[in-house]
CSV table of C-alpha atoms and ligand atoms in Angstrom, one decimal:
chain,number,residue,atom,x,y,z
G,1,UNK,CA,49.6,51.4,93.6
G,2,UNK,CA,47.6,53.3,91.1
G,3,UNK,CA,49.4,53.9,88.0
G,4,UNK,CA,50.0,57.4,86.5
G,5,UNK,CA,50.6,57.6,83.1
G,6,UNK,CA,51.9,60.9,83.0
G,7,UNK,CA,55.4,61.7,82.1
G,8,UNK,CA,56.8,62.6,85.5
G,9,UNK,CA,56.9,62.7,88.4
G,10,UNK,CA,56.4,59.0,88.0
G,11,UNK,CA,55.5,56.3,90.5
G,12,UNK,CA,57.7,55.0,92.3
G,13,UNK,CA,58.0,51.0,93.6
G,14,UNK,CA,57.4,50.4,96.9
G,15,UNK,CA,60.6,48.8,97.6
G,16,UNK,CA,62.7,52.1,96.3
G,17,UNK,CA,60.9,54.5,98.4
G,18,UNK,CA,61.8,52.4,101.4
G,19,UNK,CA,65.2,52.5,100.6
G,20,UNK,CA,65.1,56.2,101.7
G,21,UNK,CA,63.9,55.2,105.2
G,22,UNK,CA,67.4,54.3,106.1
G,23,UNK,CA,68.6,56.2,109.0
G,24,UNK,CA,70.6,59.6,107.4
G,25,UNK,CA,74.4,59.2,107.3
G,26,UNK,CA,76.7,62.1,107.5
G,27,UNK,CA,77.6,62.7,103.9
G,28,UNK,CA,81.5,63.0,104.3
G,29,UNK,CA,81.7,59.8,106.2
G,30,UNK,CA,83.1,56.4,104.8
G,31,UNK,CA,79.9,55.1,104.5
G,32,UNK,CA,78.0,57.5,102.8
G,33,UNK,CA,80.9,57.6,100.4
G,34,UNK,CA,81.1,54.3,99.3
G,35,UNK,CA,77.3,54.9,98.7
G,36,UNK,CA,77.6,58.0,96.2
G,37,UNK,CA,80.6,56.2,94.8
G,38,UNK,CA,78.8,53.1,93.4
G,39,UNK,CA,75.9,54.9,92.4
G,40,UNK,CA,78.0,57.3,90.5
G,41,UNK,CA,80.0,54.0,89.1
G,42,UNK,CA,76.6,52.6,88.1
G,43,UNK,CA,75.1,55.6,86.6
G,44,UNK,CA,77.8,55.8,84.4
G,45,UNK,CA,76.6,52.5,82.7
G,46,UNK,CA,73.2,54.1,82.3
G,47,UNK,CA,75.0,57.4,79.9
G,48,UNK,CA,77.1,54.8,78.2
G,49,UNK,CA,80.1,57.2,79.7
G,50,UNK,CA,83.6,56.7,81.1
G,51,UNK,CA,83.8,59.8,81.8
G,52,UNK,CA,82.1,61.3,85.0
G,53,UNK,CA,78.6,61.7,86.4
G,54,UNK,CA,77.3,64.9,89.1
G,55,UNK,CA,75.0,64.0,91.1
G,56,UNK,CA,73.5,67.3,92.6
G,57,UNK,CA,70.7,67.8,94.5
G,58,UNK,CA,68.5,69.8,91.6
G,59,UNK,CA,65.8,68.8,89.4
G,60,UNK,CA,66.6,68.4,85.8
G,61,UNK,CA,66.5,72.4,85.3
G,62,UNK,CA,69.2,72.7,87.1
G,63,UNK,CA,71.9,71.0,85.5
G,64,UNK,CA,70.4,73.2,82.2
G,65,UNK,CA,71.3,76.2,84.1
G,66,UNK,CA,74.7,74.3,84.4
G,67,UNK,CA,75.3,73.4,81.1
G,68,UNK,CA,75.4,77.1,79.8
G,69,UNK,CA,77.1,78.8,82.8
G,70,UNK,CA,79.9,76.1,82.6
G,71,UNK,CA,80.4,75.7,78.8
G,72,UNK,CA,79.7,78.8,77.1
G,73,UNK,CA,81.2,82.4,77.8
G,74,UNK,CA,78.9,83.8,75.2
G,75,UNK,CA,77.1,82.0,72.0
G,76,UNK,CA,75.1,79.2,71.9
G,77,UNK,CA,72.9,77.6,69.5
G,78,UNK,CA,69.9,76.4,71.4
G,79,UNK,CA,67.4,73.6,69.2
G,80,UNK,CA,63.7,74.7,69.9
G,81,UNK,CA,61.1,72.7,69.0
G,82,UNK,CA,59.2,72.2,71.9
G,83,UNK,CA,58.7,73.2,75.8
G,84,UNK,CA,61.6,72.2,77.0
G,85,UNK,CA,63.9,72.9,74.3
G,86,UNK,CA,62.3,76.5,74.6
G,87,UNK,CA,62.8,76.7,78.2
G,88,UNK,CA,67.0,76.2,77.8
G,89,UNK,CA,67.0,79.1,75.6
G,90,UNK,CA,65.8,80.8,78.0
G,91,UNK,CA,67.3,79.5,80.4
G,92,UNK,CA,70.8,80.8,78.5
G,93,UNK,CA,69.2,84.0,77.7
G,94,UNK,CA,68.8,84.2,81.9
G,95,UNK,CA,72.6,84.1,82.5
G,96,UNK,CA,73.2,86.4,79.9
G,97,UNK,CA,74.5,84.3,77.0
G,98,UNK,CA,74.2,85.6,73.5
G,99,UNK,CA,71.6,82.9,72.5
G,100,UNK,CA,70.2,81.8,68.7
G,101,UNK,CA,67.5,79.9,68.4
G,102,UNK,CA,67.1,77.2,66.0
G,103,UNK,CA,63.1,77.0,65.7
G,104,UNK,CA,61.5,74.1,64.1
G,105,UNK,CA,57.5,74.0,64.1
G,106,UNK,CA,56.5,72.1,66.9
G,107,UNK,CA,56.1,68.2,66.1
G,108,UNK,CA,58.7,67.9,63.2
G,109,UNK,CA,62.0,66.9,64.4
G,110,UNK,CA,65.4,68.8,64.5
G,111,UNK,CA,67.1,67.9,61.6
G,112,UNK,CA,71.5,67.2,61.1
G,113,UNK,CA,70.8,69.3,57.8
G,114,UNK,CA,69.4,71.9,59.5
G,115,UNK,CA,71.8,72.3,62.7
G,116,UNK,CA,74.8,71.9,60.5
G,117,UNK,CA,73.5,75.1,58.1
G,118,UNK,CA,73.3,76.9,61.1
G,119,UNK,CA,76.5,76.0,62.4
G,120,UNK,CA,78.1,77.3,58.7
G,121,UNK,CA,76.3,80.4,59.4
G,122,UNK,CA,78.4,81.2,63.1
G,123,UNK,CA,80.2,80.1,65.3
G,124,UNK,CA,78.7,78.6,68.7
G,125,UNK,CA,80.3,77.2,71.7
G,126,UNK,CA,77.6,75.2,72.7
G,127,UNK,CA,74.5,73.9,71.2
G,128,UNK,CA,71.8,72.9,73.4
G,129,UNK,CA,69.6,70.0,71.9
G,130,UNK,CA,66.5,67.9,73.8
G,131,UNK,CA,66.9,64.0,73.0
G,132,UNK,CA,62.8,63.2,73.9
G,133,UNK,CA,60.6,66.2,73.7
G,134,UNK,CA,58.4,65.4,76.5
G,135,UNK,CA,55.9,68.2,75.8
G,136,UNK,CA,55.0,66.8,72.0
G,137,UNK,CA,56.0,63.6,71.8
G,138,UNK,CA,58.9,63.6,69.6
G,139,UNK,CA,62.7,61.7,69.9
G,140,UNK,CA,65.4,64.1,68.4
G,141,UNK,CA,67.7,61.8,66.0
G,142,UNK,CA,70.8,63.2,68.7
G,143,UNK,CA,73.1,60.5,66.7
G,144,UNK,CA,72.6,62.5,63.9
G,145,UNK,CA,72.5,65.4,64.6
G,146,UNK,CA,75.9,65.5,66.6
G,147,UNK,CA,77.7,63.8,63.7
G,148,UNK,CA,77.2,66.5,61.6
G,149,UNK,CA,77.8,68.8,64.6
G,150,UNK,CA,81.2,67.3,65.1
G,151,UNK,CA,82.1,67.8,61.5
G,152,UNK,CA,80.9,71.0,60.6
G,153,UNK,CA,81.8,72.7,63.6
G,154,UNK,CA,84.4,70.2,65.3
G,155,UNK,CA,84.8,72.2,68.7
G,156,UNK,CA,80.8,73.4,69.9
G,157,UNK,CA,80.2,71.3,72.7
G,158,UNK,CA,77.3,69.2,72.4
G,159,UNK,CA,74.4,69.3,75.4
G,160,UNK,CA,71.8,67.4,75.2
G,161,UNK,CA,68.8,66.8,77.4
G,162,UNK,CA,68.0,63.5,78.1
G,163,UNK,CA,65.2,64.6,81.5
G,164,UNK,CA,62.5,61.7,80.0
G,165,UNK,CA,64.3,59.3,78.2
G,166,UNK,CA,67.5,58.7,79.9
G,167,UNK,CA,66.9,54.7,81.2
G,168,UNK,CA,63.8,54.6,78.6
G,169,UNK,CA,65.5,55.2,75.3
G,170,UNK,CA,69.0,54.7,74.6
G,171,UNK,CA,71.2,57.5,74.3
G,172,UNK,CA,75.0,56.6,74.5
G,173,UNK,CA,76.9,59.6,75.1
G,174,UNK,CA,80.5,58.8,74.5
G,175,UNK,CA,80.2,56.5,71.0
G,176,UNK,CA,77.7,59.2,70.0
G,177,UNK,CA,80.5,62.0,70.7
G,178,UNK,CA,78.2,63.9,73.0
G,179,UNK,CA,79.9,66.7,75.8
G,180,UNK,CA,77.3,66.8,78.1
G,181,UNK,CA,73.5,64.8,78.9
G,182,UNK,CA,71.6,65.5,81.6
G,183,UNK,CA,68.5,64.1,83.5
G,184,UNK,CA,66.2,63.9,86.4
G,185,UNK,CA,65.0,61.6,89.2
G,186,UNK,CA,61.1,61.6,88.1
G,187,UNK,CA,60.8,60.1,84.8
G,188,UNK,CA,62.5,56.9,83.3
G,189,UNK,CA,64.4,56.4,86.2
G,190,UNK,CA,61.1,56.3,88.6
G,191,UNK,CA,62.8,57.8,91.4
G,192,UNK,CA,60.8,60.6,94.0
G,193,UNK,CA,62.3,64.0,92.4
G,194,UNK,CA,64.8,65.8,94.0
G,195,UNK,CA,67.7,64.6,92.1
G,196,UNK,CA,69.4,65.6,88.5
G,197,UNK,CA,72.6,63.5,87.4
G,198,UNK,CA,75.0,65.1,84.8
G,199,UNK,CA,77.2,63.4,82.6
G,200,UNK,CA,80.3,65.4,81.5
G,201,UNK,CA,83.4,64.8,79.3
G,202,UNK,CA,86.5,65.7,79.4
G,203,UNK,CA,86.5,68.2,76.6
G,204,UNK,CA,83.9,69.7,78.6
G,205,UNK,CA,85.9,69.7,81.7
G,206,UNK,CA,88.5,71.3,80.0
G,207,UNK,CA,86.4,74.2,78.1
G,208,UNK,CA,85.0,75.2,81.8
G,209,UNK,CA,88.6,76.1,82.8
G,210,UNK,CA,88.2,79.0,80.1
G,211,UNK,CA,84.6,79.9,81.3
G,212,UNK,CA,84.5,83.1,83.8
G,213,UNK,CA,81.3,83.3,86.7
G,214,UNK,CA,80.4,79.7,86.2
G,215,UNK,CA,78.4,79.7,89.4
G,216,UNK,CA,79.6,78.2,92.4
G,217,UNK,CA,76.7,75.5,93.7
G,218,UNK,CA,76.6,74.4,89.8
G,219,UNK,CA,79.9,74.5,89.3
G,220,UNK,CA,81.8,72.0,87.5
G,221,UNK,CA,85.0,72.0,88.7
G,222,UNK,CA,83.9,72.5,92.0
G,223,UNK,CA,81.5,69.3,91.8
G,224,UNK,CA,84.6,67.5,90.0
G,225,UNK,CA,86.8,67.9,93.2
G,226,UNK,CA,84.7,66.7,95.6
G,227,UNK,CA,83.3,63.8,93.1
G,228,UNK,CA,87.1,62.7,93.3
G,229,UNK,CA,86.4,62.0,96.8
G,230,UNK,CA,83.1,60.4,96.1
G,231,UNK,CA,80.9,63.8,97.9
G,232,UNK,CA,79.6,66.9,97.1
G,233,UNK,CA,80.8,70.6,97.7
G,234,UNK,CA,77.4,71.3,99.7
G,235,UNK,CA,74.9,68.5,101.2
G,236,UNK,CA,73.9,65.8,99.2
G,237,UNK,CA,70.1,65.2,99.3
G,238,UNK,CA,71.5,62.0,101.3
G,239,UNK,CA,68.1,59.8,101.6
G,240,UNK,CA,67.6,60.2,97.5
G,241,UNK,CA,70.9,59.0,97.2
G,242,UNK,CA,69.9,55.8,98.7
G,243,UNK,CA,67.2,55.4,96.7
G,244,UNK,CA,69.4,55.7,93.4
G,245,UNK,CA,71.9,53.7,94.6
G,246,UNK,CA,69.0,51.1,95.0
G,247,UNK,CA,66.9,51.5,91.9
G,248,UNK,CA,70.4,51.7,89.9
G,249,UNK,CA,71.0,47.8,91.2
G,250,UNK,CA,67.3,47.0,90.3
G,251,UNK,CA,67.9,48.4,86.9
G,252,UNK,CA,70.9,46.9,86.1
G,253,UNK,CA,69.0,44.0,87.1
G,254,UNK,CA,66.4,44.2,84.4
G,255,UNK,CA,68.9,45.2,81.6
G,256,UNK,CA,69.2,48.5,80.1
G,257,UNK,CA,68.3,46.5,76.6
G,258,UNK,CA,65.3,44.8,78.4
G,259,UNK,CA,64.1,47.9,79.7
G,260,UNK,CA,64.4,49.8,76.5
G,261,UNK,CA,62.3,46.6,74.6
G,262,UNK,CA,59.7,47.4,77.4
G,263,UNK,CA,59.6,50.9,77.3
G,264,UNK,CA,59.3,50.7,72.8
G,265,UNK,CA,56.5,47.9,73.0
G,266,UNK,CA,54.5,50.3,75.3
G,267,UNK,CA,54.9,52.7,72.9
G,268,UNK,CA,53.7,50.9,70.6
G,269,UNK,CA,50.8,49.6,71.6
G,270,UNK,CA,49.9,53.0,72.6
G,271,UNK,CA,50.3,54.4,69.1
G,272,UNK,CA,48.6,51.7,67.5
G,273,UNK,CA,45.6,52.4,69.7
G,274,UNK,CA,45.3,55.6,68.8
G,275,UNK,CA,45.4,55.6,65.5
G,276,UNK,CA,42.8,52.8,65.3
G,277,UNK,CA,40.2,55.0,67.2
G,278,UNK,CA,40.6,57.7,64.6
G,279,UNK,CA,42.8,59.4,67.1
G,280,UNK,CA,46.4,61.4,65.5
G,281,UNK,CA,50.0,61.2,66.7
G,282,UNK,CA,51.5,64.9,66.8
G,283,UNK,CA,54.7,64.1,66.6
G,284,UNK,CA,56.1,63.3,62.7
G,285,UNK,CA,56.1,59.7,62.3
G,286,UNK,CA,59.8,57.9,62.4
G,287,UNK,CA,60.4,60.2,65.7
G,288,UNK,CA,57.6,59.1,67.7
G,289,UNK,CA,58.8,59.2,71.7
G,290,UNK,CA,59.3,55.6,73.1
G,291,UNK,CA,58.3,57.1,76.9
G,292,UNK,CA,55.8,59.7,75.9
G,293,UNK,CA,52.9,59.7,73.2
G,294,UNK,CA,51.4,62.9,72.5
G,295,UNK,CA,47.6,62.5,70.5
G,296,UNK,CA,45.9,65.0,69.0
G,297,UNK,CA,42.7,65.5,70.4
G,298,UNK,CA,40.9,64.8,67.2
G,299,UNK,CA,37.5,64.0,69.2
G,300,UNK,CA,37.6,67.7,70.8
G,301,UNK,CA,37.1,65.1,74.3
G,302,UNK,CA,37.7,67.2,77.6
G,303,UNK,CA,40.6,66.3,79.2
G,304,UNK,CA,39.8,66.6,82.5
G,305,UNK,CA,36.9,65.0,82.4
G,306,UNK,CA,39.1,62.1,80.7
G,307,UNK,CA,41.0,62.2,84.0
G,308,UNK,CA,37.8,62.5,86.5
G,309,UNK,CA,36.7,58.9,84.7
G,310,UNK,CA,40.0,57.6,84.7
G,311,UNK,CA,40.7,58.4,88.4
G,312,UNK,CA,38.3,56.6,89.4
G,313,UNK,CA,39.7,53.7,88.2
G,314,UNK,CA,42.8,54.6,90.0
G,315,UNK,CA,44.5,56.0,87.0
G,316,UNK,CA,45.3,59.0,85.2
G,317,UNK,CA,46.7,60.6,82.0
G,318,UNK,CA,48.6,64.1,81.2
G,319,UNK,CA,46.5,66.9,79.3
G,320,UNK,CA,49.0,68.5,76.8
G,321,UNK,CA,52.1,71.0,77.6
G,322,UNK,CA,51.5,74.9,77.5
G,323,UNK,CA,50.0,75.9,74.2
G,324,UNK,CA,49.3,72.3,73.5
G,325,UNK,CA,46.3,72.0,76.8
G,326,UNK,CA,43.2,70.7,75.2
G,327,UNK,CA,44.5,70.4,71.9
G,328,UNK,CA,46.6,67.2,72.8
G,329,UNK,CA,46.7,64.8,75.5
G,330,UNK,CA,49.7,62.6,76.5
G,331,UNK,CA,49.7,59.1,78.1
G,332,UNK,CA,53.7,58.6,79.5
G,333,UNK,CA,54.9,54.8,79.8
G,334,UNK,CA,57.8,54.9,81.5
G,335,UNK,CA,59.5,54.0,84.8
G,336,UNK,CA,58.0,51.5,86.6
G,337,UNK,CA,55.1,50.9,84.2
G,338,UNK,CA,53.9,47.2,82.3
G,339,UNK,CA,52.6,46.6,79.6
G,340,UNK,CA,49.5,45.2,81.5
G,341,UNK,CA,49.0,48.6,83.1
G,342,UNK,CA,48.6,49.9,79.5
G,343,UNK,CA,46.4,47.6,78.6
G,344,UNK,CA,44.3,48.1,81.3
G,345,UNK,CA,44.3,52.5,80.9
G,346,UNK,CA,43.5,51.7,77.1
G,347,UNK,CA,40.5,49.3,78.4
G,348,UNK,CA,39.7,52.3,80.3
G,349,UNK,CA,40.1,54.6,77.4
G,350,UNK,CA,37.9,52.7,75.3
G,351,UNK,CA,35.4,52.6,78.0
G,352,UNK,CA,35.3,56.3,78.1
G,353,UNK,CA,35.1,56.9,74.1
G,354,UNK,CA,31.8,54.4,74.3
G,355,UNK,CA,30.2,56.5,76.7
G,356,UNK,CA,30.8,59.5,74.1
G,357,UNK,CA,29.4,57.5,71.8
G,358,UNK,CA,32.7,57.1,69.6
G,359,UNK,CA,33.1,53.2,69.9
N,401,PLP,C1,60.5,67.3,82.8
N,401,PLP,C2,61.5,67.8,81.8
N,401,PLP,C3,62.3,68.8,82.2
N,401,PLP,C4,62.3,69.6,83.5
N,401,PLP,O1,62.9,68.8,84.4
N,401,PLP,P1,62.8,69.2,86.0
N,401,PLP,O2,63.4,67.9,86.6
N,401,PLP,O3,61.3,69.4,86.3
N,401,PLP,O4,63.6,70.4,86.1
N,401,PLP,C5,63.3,69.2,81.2
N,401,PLP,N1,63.4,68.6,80.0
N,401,PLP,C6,62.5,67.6,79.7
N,401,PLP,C7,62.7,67.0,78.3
N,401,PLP,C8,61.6,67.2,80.6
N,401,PLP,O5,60.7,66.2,80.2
């Protein structure tokens, strides 16, 4: 296996992509349903929800599209301050919500101070909020910030995106008092892609019922029907439910404390590299990602011939997000990935900045 260090779609272990070999099964027969029910039982552990979690056949985007259509007839309060908080704005904007965007520059986090102004400003119904900015680097304090949601403004639901950090980072959704957190096969959870899992509270369930045109392949009291009898209103993507159900159990196996020591250490060594080769972090220190370290390019080094040296070696790294090509560059540890694989793409790294001369 050569090791990608890019922040999805990740690799994936040998074992779990076999586990989709398995001959398909009918998805409304017994068997198939006692498969979608343990992985939705298990994927609940990795929310930290009682509640309830979709599994629909979607990337990550999908269940954003979901989020607004099912939760908010008109306002929300969408958190920008990076790619992918940007893109559920407009995502909103796209079904016709009345949407405000809370900008923040680019690297600094969203602050509790400054959603809860907001929030005395208007009302909102929803505010949309990314836990790990995967396009600069940066971990949202959600803890925070949906405490002082929940007290300023007791009834907006609170969404967050959790698409790279969800089984990297912990995020527990019900003692944090979150409505909604949503992710994707590709990144912490080092599955193919193909899959987005939803988790949804009650409160949520119950604001839908008020919520006109919420869809109907995205729609959650459609999905909550057929969850009840452990399927899916239209065709699960039946082999990738195999391979959750069998990367759930490995896991669970590992620990979700374990894995989030792992996925922290990496981190660290990561941002301790770069700052001893004179190399910047671009996201504000104390918010630093734990699955996703975005560096300034302080060197002016071209990325892509970074990556035509690394792959070589059988590795490679991500160039930065949108506005951010050239100007950053991002090594991902998450998934699958060791702390020896780091070591050995930093080797690597420093390999590369003695051939420019900068070591
Ligand atoms: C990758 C990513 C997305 C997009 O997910 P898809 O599965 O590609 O739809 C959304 N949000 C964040 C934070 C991401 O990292």
């Amino acid at each position: 296996m050569s090791p990608m260090f890019v922040p999805g779609p990740v690799d994936v272990a040998e074992d779990v992509l076999q586990a989709q070999a398995r001959p398909i099964l009918p998805h409304r027969s017994p068997e198939f349903e006692a498969i979608f029910h343990r992985a939705e039982q298990k994927a609940r552990q990795l929310f930290y929800t009682q509640y309830r979690v979709f599994i629909t056949a979607s990337s990550g985007t999908g269940l954003q599209e979901a989020a607004v259509r099912n939760l908010a007839r008109e306002k929300v309060l969408a958190c920008v301050n990076g790619a992918f908080g940007k893109r559920w704005a407009e995502v909103a904007e796209t079904n016709g919500k009345q949407v405000t965007r809370l900008e923040i520059e680019w690297g600094q986090p969203v602050t509790p101070d400054v959603v809860a102004q907001a929030l005395k400003q208007d009302h909102y119904e929803i505010i949309t909020v990314v836990h790990n900015e995967t396009s600069v680097g940066l971990e949202n304090p959600i803890k925070e910030i949906a405490a002082a949601v929940r007290e300023v403004s007791p009834d907006t639901l609170i969404c967050v995106d959790a698409v790279s950090s969800l089984g990297g980072a912990k995020l527990e959704m019900d003692a944090w008092g979150l409505d909604m957190v949503l992710t994707s096969s590709q990144k912490c959870l080092a599955l193919p892609p193909g899959l987005a899992l939803g988790a949804v509270s009650d409160r949520a369930m119950a604001r839908a019922e008020q919520v006109p045109h919420r869809g109907w392949y995205f729609d959650f009291l459609r999905l909550e029907k057929h969850r009840l009898k452990d399927s899916t209103p239209a065709t699960p993507a039946v082999s990738l439910v195999y391979a959750l159900d069998y990367q759930l159990d490995r896991i669970l196996a590992e620990g979700l404390e374990n894995r989030f020591a792992r996925h922290a250490a990496m981190a660290q060594r990561v941002h301790e590299w770069a700052l001893s080769r004179g190399l910047t972090l671009f996201a504000a220190e104390g918010y630093r990602s734990k699955t996703v370290t975005a560096i300034r390019n302080t060197h002016g080094l071209d990325v892509n011939e970074i990556n035509a040296f690394l792959l070589e070696r059988d590795m490679r790294i991500a160039n930065g997000y949108g506005p951010l090509k050239g100007k950053t560059f991002r090594i991902a540890h998450m998934g699958e990935l060791q702390m020896s694989d780091i070591d050995t793409l930093l080797a690597a790294m420093d390999e590369f900045l003695a051939k420019k001369g900068l070591r």
